[in-house]
Amino acid sequence: VMDVREVGENRLLLLRNPWGAQSPRSWNGAWSRVSDKWTDELKRELGVVNSAGVSMYDTNSMFWMAWEDVVEYFASLEICRVHEDYPSDAIVRQRCWLPAVTGLGEMFTVTAPDDEDASVDITVYQESNKTRESAVGMASTLVDIGLVVVRIDPSSGEPLECAGTAKKDIMPEVNTELFLKRGETYRIVPLSFSHSMELGHRKSTVAIHSSHALKSVSPPRRMTSVESGLATFLYATVHGKKREVSPPGIAVYICQDSSGTIVCAEN
């Protein structure tokens, strides 16, 4: 998406090569280069042509569409965040195993700088199942992935609070943005529940882009059952619905999404 404009009652988007390697192609619907909706004045205003009437776009890669057509013809929109003021040496990438039948998943910890808070953008990417991908397509190889970030006591490892989450989804990646408090230590926990029933191993890549270089980053390690259960519970309290049940004093959190249902009880 190169530009967004509102023209009267029309909401228009300028798109560039959404077909990728399958280009060249061209949009021939409303607001395309052959559409009768254009006026000469509007073409100049939106930069479709210059003052001499010469086309300014490669007609095989850039075109305008109405918002209604974008919603109808595109299933997803990926957003690339550009943090121009983030230092290049403040990028962290860790590869962690997702949980499977053979064992729990991996996690790691990071510590914020001592002198100031850090604004971070955290994305969890899942690797594709290359064994099946060529036969059935990547969409059917995706599993659910999510993320929980827990502030912990650096000495004991005891959890102090849930600092943030990325809502679980059956997508190639999920993302969240949050602030890490100066000098504090955080546990980064990728989640996947449908993959925990699979025998095959699959890794995730956690990418952290930070406004300031992090003080420390630990190597990934396998979670304990207590740590895994805590991450699941914290996720359910954020994204689930709380229900009071009997006997008094017991609360149940129910979290439902496209990958299934999580039920956690607190007493």
Coordinates of C-alpha atoms in Angstrom, one line a residue:
V1 CA 0.0 0.0 0.0
M2 CA 1.7 3.1 -1.3
D3 CA -0.9 5.8 -0.6
V4 CA -4.4 6.2 0.8
R5 CA -6.8 9.0 -0.2
E6 CA -10.4 10.1 0.3
V7 CA -12.0 11.5 -2.8
G8 CA -15.5 12.7 -2.1
E9 CA -17.3 9.6 -0.8
N10 CA -14.6 7.3 -2.3
R11 CA -11.8 5.8 -0.2
L12 CA -8.9 4.8 -2.5
L13 CA -5.7 2.9 -2.0
L14 CA -2.7 2.9 -4.3
L15 CA -1.2 -0.6 -4.5
R16 CA 2.1 -1.8 -5.8
N17 CA 2.6 -5.3 -7.2
P18 CA 0.5 -7.4 -4.7
W19 CA 1.1 -10.5 -7.0
G20 CA 4.8 -10.6 -6.3
A21 CA 6.6 -13.1 -8.6
Q22 CA 3.4 -13.6 -10.6
S23 CA 3.6 -10.0 -12.0
P24 CA 3.1 -8.4 -14.5
R25 CA -0.6 -8.2 -14.0
S26 CA -3.0 -5.3 -13.8
W27 CA -6.3 -4.4 -12.1
N28 CA -9.1 -3.7 -14.6
G29 CA -11.9 -2.8 -12.2
A30 CA -13.1 0.5 -10.7
W31 CA -10.4 3.2 -10.5
S32 CA -8.0 1.2 -12.7
R33 CA -6.2 3.0 -15.5
V34 CA -9.0 2.1 -17.9
S35 CA -11.8 3.1 -15.5
D36 CA -14.3 5.8 -16.5
K37 CA -14.3 7.1 -12.9
W38 CA -11.2 9.2 -13.5
T39 CA -11.3 12.9 -14.5
D40 CA -8.2 14.6 -16.0
E41 CA -8.1 16.9 -12.9
L42 CA -8.3 14.0 -10.5
K43 CA -5.5 12.0 -12.3
R44 CA -3.2 15.0 -11.9
E45 CA -4.2 15.5 -8.2
L46 CA -3.4 11.9 -7.3
G47 CA -0.3 11.8 -9.4
V48 CA -1.5 9.3 -11.9
V49 CA -0.3 11.6 -14.7
N50 CA 1.9 14.7 -14.7
S51 CA 1.0 18.1 -15.9
A52 CA 1.7 17.0 -19.5
G53 CA -0.7 14.0 -19.2
V54 CA 2.2 11.5 -19.1
S55 CA 1.5 8.4 -16.9
M56 CA 3.6 8.4 -13.7
Y57 CA 3.1 4.8 -12.8
D58 CA 4.2 1.4 -14.2
T59 CA 0.7 0.2 -15.3
N60 CA 1.8 -3.4 -14.6
S61 CA 2.7 -2.9 -11.0
M62 CA 0.9 0.2 -9.5
F63 CA -2.8 1.0 -9.5
W64 CA -5.6 2.5 -7.5
M65 CA -8.5 0.5 -6.0
A66 CA -11.5 1.3 -4.0
W67 CA -11.4 0.2 -0.4
E68 CA -14.5 -2.0 -1.0
D69 CA -12.7 -3.9 -3.7
V70 CA -9.6 -4.3 -1.5
V71 CA -11.7 -5.9 1.2
E72 CA -13.4 -8.2 -1.4
Y73 CA -10.3 -9.4 -3.3
F74 CA -7.6 -9.5 -0.5
A75 CA -7.7 -11.9 2.4
S76 CA -5.0 -10.2 4.5
L77 CA -2.9 -7.1 4.9
E78 CA 0.6 -7.3 6.3
I79 CA 2.0 -4.3 8.1
C80 CA 5.7 -3.5 8.1
R81 CA 6.6 -1.2 10.9
V82 CA 9.5 1.1 10.2
H83 CA 11.3 2.5 13.3
E84 CA 13.9 4.8 11.7
D85 CA 15.2 5.9 15.2
Y86 CA 15.8 2.3 16.4
P87 CA 19.6 1.5 16.4
S88 CA 20.6 -1.4 14.2
D89 CA 22.5 -3.1 17.0
A90 CA 19.3 -3.3 19.1
I91 CA 17.8 -6.2 17.1
V92 CA 17.5 -9.6 18.8
R93 CA 16.6 -12.9 17.0
Q94 CA 16.1 -16.1 18.8
R95 CA 15.0 -19.5 17.5
C96 CA 12.8 -21.5 19.9
W97 CA 11.3 -24.9 19.6
L98 CA 7.5 -24.9 19.8
P99 CA 5.9 -27.5 22.1
A100 CA 5.2 -30.9 20.7
V101 CA 4.2 -34.4 22.0
T102 CA 7.9 -35.0 22.7
G103 CA 8.4 -32.0 25.0
L104 CA 7.5 -28.5 26.1
G105 CA 8.5 -25.5 24.1
E106 CA 11.4 -23.2 24.7
M107 CA 11.6 -19.7 26.1
F108 CA 14.3 -17.1 26.9
T109 CA 14.8 -14.0 29.0
V110 CA 15.8 -10.4 28.2
T111 CA 16.9 -7.6 30.5
A112 CA 16.1 -3.9 29.7
P113 CA 18.9 -1.3 29.9
D114 CA 19.6 0.1 33.3
D115 CA 19.4 3.8 32.4
E116 CA 16.0 4.0 30.5
D117 CA 12.9 2.1 29.5
A118 CA 12.9 0.4 26.1
S119 CA 10.1 0.4 23.6
V120 CA 10.1 -3.0 21.8
D121 CA 8.3 -4.5 18.9
I122 CA 8.2 -8.3 19.2
T123 CA 7.2 -10.7 16.4
V124 CA 7.0 -14.5 16.5
Y125 CA 7.4 -16.2 13.2
Q126 CA 6.7 -19.9 12.7
E127 CA 8.7 -22.0 10.3
S128 CA 6.8 -23.8 7.6
N129 CA 6.5 -27.6 7.4
K130 CA 8.6 -28.1 4.3
T131 CA 7.8 -31.8 4.2
R132 CA 4.1 -31.1 3.6
E133 CA 4.2 -27.7 2.0
S134 CA 4.9 -28.7 -1.6
A135 CA 2.0 -31.2 -1.5
V136 CA -0.8 -29.4 0.3
G137 CA 0.2 -25.7 0.3
M138 CA 1.6 -23.6 3.2
A139 CA -1.8 -22.5 4.5
S140 CA -2.6 -26.0 5.7
T141 CA 0.7 -26.4 7.5
L142 CA 0.3 -23.5 9.8
V143 CA -0.3 -24.0 13.5
D144 CA -1.5 -21.5 16.1
I145 CA 1.1 -19.3 17.6
G146 CA 1.0 -16.6 20.3
L147 CA 3.3 -14.9 22.8
V148 CA 3.4 -14.1 26.5
V149 CA 5.9 -11.7 28.1
V150 CA 6.3 -12.1 31.8
R151 CA 8.2 -9.7 34.1
I152 CA 10.2 -11.8 36.6
D153 CA 12.4 -11.5 39.6
P154 CA 15.9 -11.9 38.1
S155 CA 17.2 -13.7 41.2
S156 CA 14.5 -16.3 41.8
G157 CA 12.7 -16.3 38.5
E158 CA 9.4 -15.8 40.2
P159 CA 6.8 -14.1 38.0
L160 CA 5.8 -10.5 39.0
E161 CA 3.3 -9.6 36.3
C162 CA 2.2 -10.2 32.7
A163 CA 3.8 -7.5 30.7
G164 CA 2.2 -8.2 27.4
T165 CA 0.8 -10.7 25.0
A166 CA 0.4 -11.3 21.2
K167 CA -3.0 -12.9 20.6
K168 CA -2.9 -16.4 19.3
D169 CA -3.7 -17.0 15.7
I170 CA -3.2 -19.5 12.9
M171 CA -0.9 -17.2 10.9
P172 CA 2.7 -17.1 9.7
E173 CA 3.5 -14.5 12.5
V174 CA 2.0 -12.6 15.4
N175 CA 3.2 -9.3 16.9
T176 CA 3.0 -7.1 19.9
E177 CA 4.5 -3.8 21.1
L178 CA 5.2 -2.9 24.7
F179 CA 7.6 -1.0 27.0
L180 CA 10.2 -2.8 29.1
K181 CA 11.0 -1.1 32.4
R182 CA 14.6 -0.1 32.9
G183 CA 16.7 -2.7 34.6
E184 CA 13.8 -5.3 34.7
T185 CA 14.0 -8.9 33.4
Y186 CA 11.4 -10.4 31.2
R187 CA 10.6 -14.0 30.1
I188 CA 9.7 -14.3 26.4
V189 CA 7.4 -17.3 25.9
P190 CA 6.2 -18.4 22.4
L191 CA 2.9 -20.3 22.6
S192 CA 1.4 -23.0 20.4
F193 CA -1.3 -25.4 21.5
S194 CA -2.3 -27.3 18.3
H195 CA 1.3 -28.2 17.6
S196 CA 1.7 -29.7 21.1
M197 CA -0.3 -32.7 19.7
E198 CA 2.1 -33.2 16.8
L199 CA 5.1 -35.5 16.8
G200 CA 7.3 -33.4 14.4
H201 CA 9.4 -30.6 15.7
R202 CA 8.8 -27.1 14.5
K203 CA 10.8 -23.9 15.4
S204 CA 9.7 -20.3 15.8
T205 CA 11.8 -17.3 15.4
V206 CA 11.3 -14.4 17.8
A207 CA 12.5 -11.0 16.5
I208 CA 12.8 -8.1 19.0
H209 CA 13.3 -4.6 17.7
S210 CA 14.2 -2.2 20.5
S211 CA 14.5 1.5 20.9
H212 CA 17.6 0.9 23.0
A213 CA 20.1 -2.0 23.1
L214 CA 19.0 -4.6 25.7
K215 CA 21.3 -5.2 28.6
S216 CA 21.3 -9.0 28.2
V217 CA 19.6 -11.9 26.3
S218 CA 19.7 -15.4 27.5
P219 CA 20.0 -18.5 25.3
P220 CA 16.7 -20.3 24.7
R221 CA 15.9 -23.2 27.1
R222 CA 13.2 -25.8 27.5
M223 CA 10.3 -24.6 29.7
T224 CA 9.2 -26.5 32.9
S225 CA 5.6 -27.6 33.2
V226 CA 5.1 -24.9 35.8
E227 CA 6.4 -22.1 33.5
S228 CA 4.4 -23.4 30.6
G229 CA 1.2 -23.6 32.8
L230 CA 1.8 -20.1 34.1
A231 CA 2.2 -18.6 30.6
T232 CA -1.0 -20.4 29.5
F233 CA -2.9 -19.1 32.6
L234 CA -1.7 -15.5 32.0
Y235 CA -2.7 -15.6 28.4
A236 CA -6.2 -16.9 29.4
T237 CA -6.7 -14.1 31.9
V238 CA -5.9 -11.5 29.3
H239 CA -7.8 -12.9 26.3
G240 CA -10.4 -15.1 28.0
K241 CA -13.7 -14.4 29.7
K242 CA -13.9 -14.8 33.5
R243 CA -16.7 -16.8 35.0
E244 CA -17.5 -17.4 38.7
V245 CA -18.3 -21.0 39.5
S246 CA -19.2 -22.9 42.5
P247 CA -17.9 -23.4 45.2
P248 CA -17.3 -19.7 45.9
G249 CA -13.8 -18.4 45.4
I250 CA -13.1 -20.3 42.2
A251 CA -12.8 -18.4 38.9
V252 CA -12.7 -20.0 35.5
Y253 CA -11.2 -18.3 32.4
I254 CA -12.4 -19.5 29.1
C255 CA -10.5 -18.4 26.0
Q256 CA -11.8 -19.5 22.5
D257 CA -10.3 -18.8 19.1
S258 CA -9.9 -20.4 15.7
S259 CA -7.5 -23.0 17.1
G260 CA -9.6 -24.3 20.0
T261 CA -10.5 -23.5 23.6
I262 CA -8.4 -22.9 26.7
V263 CA -10.0 -23.4 30.1
C264 CA -8.0 -22.3 33.2
A265 CA -9.2 -22.4 36.9
E266 CA -8.0 -20.1 39.6
N267 CA -8.6 -20.7 43.3

